[in-house]
Coordinates of C-alpha atoms in Angstrom, one line a residue:
M1 CA 0.0 0.0 0.0
L2 CA 1.0 3.6 -0.6
V3 CA 0.1 6.4 1.8
L4 CA 0.5 9.9 0.2
G5 CA 1.1 12.6 2.8
G6 CA 2.1 9.8 5.1
A7 CA 4.1 12.1 7.4
G8 CA 1.2 14.4 8.0
E9 CA -1.1 14.1 11.0
V10 CA -3.9 12.2 9.1
G11 CA -1.5 10.2 7.1
R12 CA 0.4 9.0 10.2
A13 CA -2.8 7.9 11.8
A14 CA -3.8 5.9 8.8
A15 CA -0.3 4.5 8.3
R16 CA -0.2 3.2 11.9
V17 CA -3.4 1.2 11.4
L18 CA -2.4 -0.1 8.0
A19 CA 1.1 -1.1 9.2
A20 CA -0.3 -3.1 12.1
D21 CA -2.7 -5.1 9.9
K22 CA -1.7 -8.6 8.7
Q23 CA -3.1 -7.9 5.2
V24 CA -0.4 -5.3 4.6
D25 CA 3.0 -6.9 3.7
H26 CA 4.6 -3.7 2.6
L27 CA 3.7 0.0 3.3
V28 CA 5.2 2.9 1.5
V29 CA 5.1 6.2 3.4
A30 CA 5.4 9.0 0.8
D31 CA 5.7 12.6 1.7
L32 CA 7.1 15.9 0.3
S33 CA 9.6 15.7 3.1
E34 CA 11.8 12.5 2.8
A35 CA 13.2 13.1 6.3
R36 CA 9.7 13.1 7.9
A37 CA 8.6 10.1 5.8
R38 CA 11.7 8.1 7.0
S39 CA 10.9 9.0 10.6
V40 CA 7.4 7.7 10.3
A41 CA 8.4 4.5 8.4
A42 CA 11.0 3.7 11.0
E43 CA 8.4 3.9 13.8
L44 CA 6.1 1.5 11.9
G45 CA 8.5 -1.4 11.3
A46 CA 10.8 -3.1 8.9
H47 CA 8.0 -3.8 6.3
C48 CA 7.6 -0.1 5.9
S49 CA 9.7 2.2 3.6
A50 CA 9.8 5.9 2.9
Q51 CA 9.8 7.9 -0.3
A52 CA 10.1 11.6 -1.1
L53 CA 7.3 12.5 -3.5
D54 CA 5.7 15.7 -4.9
V55 CA 2.2 14.8 -5.9
T56 CA 2.3 17.6 -8.6
D57 CA 5.0 15.7 -10.4
H58 CA 2.5 13.6 -12.4
A59 CA 4.9 11.2 -14.1
T60 CA 6.7 10.3 -10.9
L61 CA 3.4 10.0 -9.1
V62 CA 2.0 7.6 -11.7
A63 CA 5.2 5.5 -11.6
T64 CA 5.1 5.4 -7.8
I65 CA 1.4 4.4 -7.6
R66 CA 2.0 1.5 -10.1
Q67 CA 4.3 -0.1 -7.5
S68 CA 1.4 -0.5 -5.0
D69 CA -2.0 -2.1 -5.1
I70 CA -3.9 0.9 -3.6
V71 CA -3.1 4.5 -3.0
V72 CA -4.3 6.1 0.2
N73 CA -4.4 9.9 -0.4
T74 CA -4.2 12.3 2.6
V75 CA -2.6 15.2 0.7
G76 CA -4.8 18.3 1.2
P77 CA -6.3 20.7 0.7
Y78 CA -8.2 18.6 -1.9
F79 CA -9.4 21.6 -3.9
R80 CA -5.7 21.9 -4.9
F81 CA -4.5 18.3 -5.1
G82 CA -7.4 15.8 -5.1
P83 CA -8.3 15.5 -8.8
G84 CA -4.7 15.3 -9.9
V85 CA -3.9 12.4 -7.6
L86 CA -7.0 10.5 -8.7
R87 CA -6.1 11.0 -12.4
A88 CA -2.7 9.5 -11.7
A89 CA -4.3 6.5 -9.9
I90 CA -6.6 5.9 -12.9
E91 CA -3.7 6.1 -15.3
A92 CA -1.7 3.7 -13.1
R93 CA -4.8 1.4 -12.9
R94 CA -4.7 1.2 -9.1
D95 CA -7.5 1.6 -6.5
Y96 CA -7.8 4.8 -4.6
I97 CA -9.2 6.1 -1.4
D98 CA -9.1 9.6 0.3
V99 CA -10.6 11.9 2.9
C100 CA -11.6 14.7 0.5
D101 CA -13.8 17.1 2.5
D102 CA -14.2 19.8 -0.3
P103 CA -17.4 19.7 -2.4
A104 CA -16.0 21.1 -5.6
P105 CA -13.2 18.6 -6.2
T106 CA -15.6 15.9 -5.1
L107 CA -17.8 16.7 -8.0
T108 CA -14.8 16.9 -10.3
M109 CA -13.7 13.4 -9.2
L110 CA -17.2 11.9 -9.4
D111 CA -17.2 13.0 -13.0
M112 CA -14.2 10.7 -13.6
H113 CA -16.5 7.7 -12.8
A114 CA -16.6 6.3 -16.4
E115 CA -12.9 6.7 -16.8
A116 CA -12.2 4.8 -13.6
E117 CA -14.7 2.2 -14.4
A118 CA -13.2 1.6 -17.8
A119 CA -9.7 1.2 -16.1
G120 CA -11.1 -1.2 -13.5
V121 CA -10.2 1.2 -10.7
T122 CA -12.3 1.5 -7.6
A123 CA -12.0 5.0 -6.1
V124 CA -13.7 5.9 -2.8
L125 CA -13.9 9.6 -1.9
G126 CA -14.2 11.1 1.6
M127 CA -13.7 8.1 3.8
G128 CA -12.8 10.1 7.0
A129 CA -14.9 11.4 9.8
S130 CA -17.0 14.1 8.0
P131 CA -17.3 13.1 5.2
G132 CA -17.0 9.3 5.8
L133 CA -18.4 8.1 9.1
A134 CA -21.0 10.9 8.8
N135 CA -22.2 9.3 5.5
L136 CA -22.5 5.9 7.0
L137 CA -24.4 7.3 10.0
A138 CA -26.7 9.0 7.6
A139 CA -27.3 5.7 5.8
Q140 CA -28.1 4.1 9.1
S141 CA -30.6 6.8 10.1
I142 CA -32.3 6.6 6.7
A143 CA -32.6 2.8 7.0
N144 CA -34.5 3.3 10.3
L145 CA -37.3 5.2 8.4
D146 CA -39.8 4.0 5.9
H147 CA -39.1 7.1 3.9
A148 CA -36.6 9.8 4.5
D149 CA -36.9 13.3 3.0
T150 CA -34.4 15.3 5.0
V151 CA -30.8 14.5 6.2
I152 CA -28.5 16.7 8.3
T153 CA -25.0 15.6 8.9
G154 CA -23.2 17.5 11.6
W155 CA -19.9 17.9 13.5
N156 CA -18.8 19.9 16.5
L157 CA -16.3 22.7 15.7
A158 CA -14.2 21.4 18.7
M159 CA -13.4 18.3 16.5
A160 CA -11.5 20.4 14.0
Q161 CA -8.6 21.3 16.3
P162 CA -5.2 20.0 15.1
E163 CA -3.1 17.4 16.9
T164 CA -0.3 19.9 17.3
R165 CA -0.3 23.7 17.2
S166 CA 1.4 25.5 14.4
W167 CA 1.6 29.1 13.2
T168 CA 1.5 27.9 9.6
P169 CA -2.1 27.3 8.3
S170 CA -2.9 23.7 8.1
A171 CA -4.8 22.0 5.1
A172 CA -7.8 22.0 7.4
I173 CA -7.7 25.7 7.9
S174 CA -7.2 26.3 4.2
H175 CA -10.2 24.1 3.6
G176 CA -12.3 26.1 6.1
I177 CA -11.4 29.4 4.6
E178 CA -12.3 28.1 1.1
Q179 CA -15.7 27.0 2.4
V180 CA -16.6 30.2 4.2
S181 CA -15.5 32.5 1.4
N182 CA -17.4 30.8 -1.5
T183 CA -21.0 29.6 -2.1
I184 CA -21.5 26.0 -1.0
P185 CA -23.7 23.2 -2.4
V186 CA -26.8 22.0 -0.5
I187 CA -30.0 20.2 -1.5
R188 CA -33.1 22.3 -1.3
D189 CA -36.5 21.1 -2.8
R190 CA -34.7 18.1 -4.4
Q191 CA -32.3 20.4 -6.3
R192 CA -28.6 21.1 -5.8
V193 CA -28.3 24.8 -5.1
W194 CA -25.2 26.9 -4.3
E195 CA -25.9 29.3 -1.4
K196 CA -23.9 31.4 1.0
P197 CA -22.3 29.4 3.8
L198 CA -23.0 29.6 7.6
R199 CA -26.7 29.7 7.3
K200 CA -28.3 29.2 10.7
T201 CA -29.8 25.8 11.1
V202 CA -31.5 24.6 14.3
V203 CA -30.9 20.9 14.9
D204 CA -33.6 19.3 17.1
Y205 CA -31.8 16.2 18.2
P206 CA -34.0 13.3 19.7
G207 CA -33.3 12.9 23.3
L208 CA -30.9 15.8 23.6
G209 CA -32.8 18.9 22.4
A210 CA -32.0 21.7 20.1
A211 CA -28.7 23.2 19.2
T212 CA -27.5 25.7 16.6
G213 CA -25.5 24.7 13.6
W214 CA -24.2 26.6 10.6
T215 CA -24.2 25.3 7.1
F216 CA -20.7 24.4 5.9
G217 CA -19.3 23.3 2.6
H218 CA -18.9 19.6 2.7
P219 CA -19.6 16.8 0.2
E220 CA -22.2 14.9 2.2
P221 CA -25.3 16.7 0.8
L222 CA -24.0 16.1 -2.7
T223 CA -23.2 12.4 -2.4
L224 CA -26.2 11.5 -0.2
A225 CA -28.5 12.9 -2.8
R226 CA -26.8 10.8 -5.4
T227 CA -27.1 7.6 -3.3
F228 CA -30.6 8.4 -2.0
P229 CA -32.3 10.4 -4.9
H230 CA -35.6 10.7 -3.0
L231 CA -34.1 13.2 -0.5
V232 CA -35.8 16.6 -0.6
E233 CA -33.4 18.5 1.7
S234 CA -29.8 17.8 2.8
V235 CA -27.2 20.0 4.5
N236 CA -24.0 19.7 6.5
V237 CA -23.6 21.8 9.6
A238 CA -20.8 22.8 12.0
L239 CA -22.0 23.2 15.5
A240 CA -20.8 26.5 17.1
P241 CA -22.1 29.5 19.0
R242 CA -23.1 32.6 17.1
H243 CA -19.9 34.6 17.9
V244 CA -17.7 31.8 16.6
A245 CA -19.7 31.6 13.4
G246 CA -19.5 35.4 13.2
V247 CA -15.7 35.3 13.2
L248 CA -15.7 32.7 10.4
N249 CA -18.2 34.8 8.5
L250 CA -16.0 37.9 8.8
L251 CA -12.9 36.1 7.5
G252 CA -15.0 34.6 4.6
R253 CA -16.4 38.0 3.6
G254 CA -13.0 39.5 3.8
V255 CA -11.8 37.0 1.1
T256 CA -15.0 37.3 -0.9
H257 CA -14.7 41.1 -1.1
R258 CA -11.0 40.9 -1.7
I259 CA -10.1 42.7 1.5
L260 CA -8.1 39.7 2.4
N261 CA -6.5 37.0 0.2
H262 CA -7.0 33.4 1.0
S263 CA -3.5 32.9 2.5
T264 CA -3.8 35.9 4.7
A265 CA -7.2 34.8 6.0
A266 CA -5.9 31.3 6.7
S267 CA -2.9 32.8 8.5
L268 CA -5.2 35.0 10.7
A269 CA -7.2 31.9 11.5
A270 CA -4.1 30.0 12.5
V271 CA -2.9 32.8 14.7
A272 CA -6.3 33.0 16.4
E273 CA -6.3 29.3 17.0
N274 CA -2.8 29.4 18.6
L275 CA -3.5 32.4 20.8
L276 CA -6.5 30.7 22.5
P277 CA -5.6 28.7 25.6
A278 CA -5.9 25.0 25.4
G279 CA -9.5 23.8 25.7
T280 CA -11.0 27.2 24.9
V281 CA -12.4 26.1 21.6
S282 CA -14.0 23.0 23.2
V283 CA -15.8 25.2 25.7
L284 CA -16.9 27.7 23.1
A285 CA -18.1 25.0 20.8
D286 CA -19.8 22.8 23.3
S287 CA -23.4 22.3 22.0
G288 CA -24.5 19.4 24.1
L289 CA -24.9 17.3 21.0
P290 CA -22.6 14.4 19.9
P291 CA -19.3 15.3 18.2
L292 CA -20.4 13.6 14.9
F293 CA -23.9 12.6 13.9
A294 CA -26.5 12.3 11.2
L295 CA -30.1 13.1 11.6
S296 CA -32.9 12.1 9.2
R297 CA -36.5 13.2 9.1
G298 CA -39.3 11.4 7.3
I299 CA -42.1 8.8 7.8
K300 CA -42.2 5.8 10.0
D301 CA -45.3 3.6 10.4
G302 CA -47.3 6.3 8.6
A303 CA -46.4 9.1 11.0
P304 CA -43.7 11.8 10.9
A305 CA -40.5 10.7 12.6
T306 CA -36.9 11.8 13.3
V307 CA -34.0 9.4 13.6
A308 CA -30.5 10.4 14.7
C309 CA -27.4 8.2 14.7
A310 CA -24.1 9.1 16.4
L311 CA -20.9 7.5 17.5
G312 CA -20.9 6.4 21.1
Q313 CA -17.1 6.2 21.1
V314 CA -14.5 7.9 18.8
P315 CA -11.7 6.1 16.9
G316 CA -8.7 7.8 18.5
L317 CA -7.6 10.7 20.7
S318 CA -7.3 13.4 18.1
M319 CA -9.1 14.7 15.1
A320 CA -6.3 13.3 12.9
E321 CA -7.0 9.9 14.3
V322 CA -10.8 10.3 14.0
T323 CA -10.2 11.0 10.3
G324 CA -7.2 8.8 9.5
I325 CA -8.4 5.6 11.2
P326 CA -11.6 5.3 9.3
L327 CA -9.6 5.9 6.1
A328 CA -7.3 3.0 7.0
V329 CA -10.3 0.8 7.7
G330 CA -11.8 1.7 4.3
A331 CA -8.5 0.8 2.6
L332 CA -8.4 -2.5 4.3
L333 CA -12.0 -3.4 3.4
R334 CA -11.1 -2.9 -0.2
A335 CA -14.3 -2.1 -1.9
N336 CA -14.5 -3.8 -5.3
R337 CA -16.8 -1.7 -7.5
P338 CA -15.0 0.0 -10.4
G339 CA -15.8 3.7 -10.7
V340 CA -15.7 6.7 -8.4
H341 CA -18.0 6.5 -5.3
P342 CA -18.8 8.0 -2.0
P343 CA -18.6 5.8 1.1
E344 CA -22.3 5.2 1.5
A345 CA -22.4 3.7 -2.0
V346 CA -19.8 1.0 -1.4
F347 CA -19.7 0.2 2.3
V348 CA -22.4 -1.5 4.4
P349 CA -22.5 0.6 7.6
E350 CA -22.8 -2.4 9.9
Q351 CA -19.8 -4.2 8.3
F352 CA -17.7 -1.1 8.3
L353 CA -18.4 -0.2 11.9
A354 CA -17.7 -3.8 13.0
R355 CA -14.2 -3.4 11.5
L356 CA -13.8 0.1 13.1
A357 CA -15.0 -0.8 16.6
P358 CA -11.7 -2.4 17.8
Q359 CA -9.9 0.9 16.9
C360 CA -12.2 3.0 19.1
L361 CA -11.7 4.1 22.7
G362 CA -12.7 1.4 25.1
R363 CA -12.9 -1.2 22.2
P364 CA -16.7 -1.2 22.2
S365 CA -18.6 -4.0 20.6
A366 CA -19.8 -3.3 17.0
D367 CA -23.4 -3.2 18.3
S368 CA -22.7 -0.5 20.9
L369 CA -20.5 1.7 18.7
T370 CA -23.4 3.7 17.4
V371 CA -26.3 5.2 19.4
T372 CA -29.6 5.6 17.6
T373 CA -32.4 7.7 19.0
S374 CA -35.7 8.8 17.5
T375 CA -38.9 10.8 18.2
F376 CA -40.6 7.5 19.1
A377 CA -38.0 5.8 21.3
T378 CA -35.6 7.8 23.4
D379 CA -34.5 6.3 26.7
A380 CA -32.2 7.6 29.4
A381 CA -29.4 5.1 28.5
N382 CA -29.2 6.3 25.0
S383 CA -29.2 10.0 26.0
A384 CA -26.5 9.3 28.6
A385 CA -24.3 7.6 25.9
L386 CA -24.7 10.5 23.6
R387 CA -23.7 13.0 26.3
R388 CA -20.6 10.9 27.0
G389 CA -19.7 11.1 23.4
S390 CA -19.8 14.9 23.6
L391 CA -17.8 14.9 26.8
I392 CA -15.1 12.7 25.2
T393 CA -14.5 15.3 22.5
A394 CA -14.3 18.1 25.0
L395 CA -11.8 16.3 27.1
I396 CA -9.7 15.3 24.1
T397 CA -9.5 19.0 22.9
A398 CA -8.8 20.3 26.4
G399 CA -6.0 17.8 26.9
R400 CA -4.0 18.8 23.8

């Protein structure tokens, strides 16, 4: 296997899981920095090697990919690098999986479906936390209804904090600035529309009550509407208090109106993130809802119903692990369906979560990894489990 960006936070998290699995006889850690790649490979074992690689060097990238059976791409931001790496994988005729969280390149890569299918390449886009686990939770919530017309996927802003602090803007920050400074795709009245980001959305979560979310540019609404074409409405939201959303809105408007350029806005966001005391973001962003969830509204037994699914335990102690570990699990499961697909189109949620459970805190059983609540059946045990999930995220962030 080949892990691109393997010396980054998400890449390292994925590489650790892959290197420890008996299916993997050789793992290549590729990164722009050969020194960092060598350091990671040395930690993982003798069956791992390192390679310096610039993913914008197409010919070298294709040649490198050809030497492995699957490429695991963690090089972001994906609006800059995603489509190019997938093109190289298709040319090399090797399977591909990533954690792409940008909607625009997701659409570009989905348009490569016929090309990938003809090459016999299975490509899975966005198999991280959100998107990724959020998509599978959405599929679970939809399955609990007779008919679903609305899906909200959501994540707590506290989840987005990096494993280590840096004054240099991360790919995640660059992604965030891109999404708050451009229009974002959502599903309204069965149509894909592009609207301003950070639109206030009240999430009424069964068993836990209401919280405020803000629409954010992610692929979930696009891909869920492709997989479940009967959906009428679908959005992705970031949970945060109004003043936090206000700061993001100011940065986005600054870029939109050319008062700031993208890199300056990203640098300001990185500075603000580093100036806050540890744990501050967790406190500010605490909504009382799970750190990652999907909520579907529709009909059950002839009556309106709402079903929400969330993780009771998270796969790791940092956002990098919560993203990279599901990516590794997806790579190990090896979907065999040539073409370009989102996670919910190729993975059965129950099977995926059964493989993920041993990687989660406390090693929960597959049956207890997710917590499902609805307007018809909410009990104290489920509510308590959901609140524990929110508390885990707060403690993780505060402890960094």
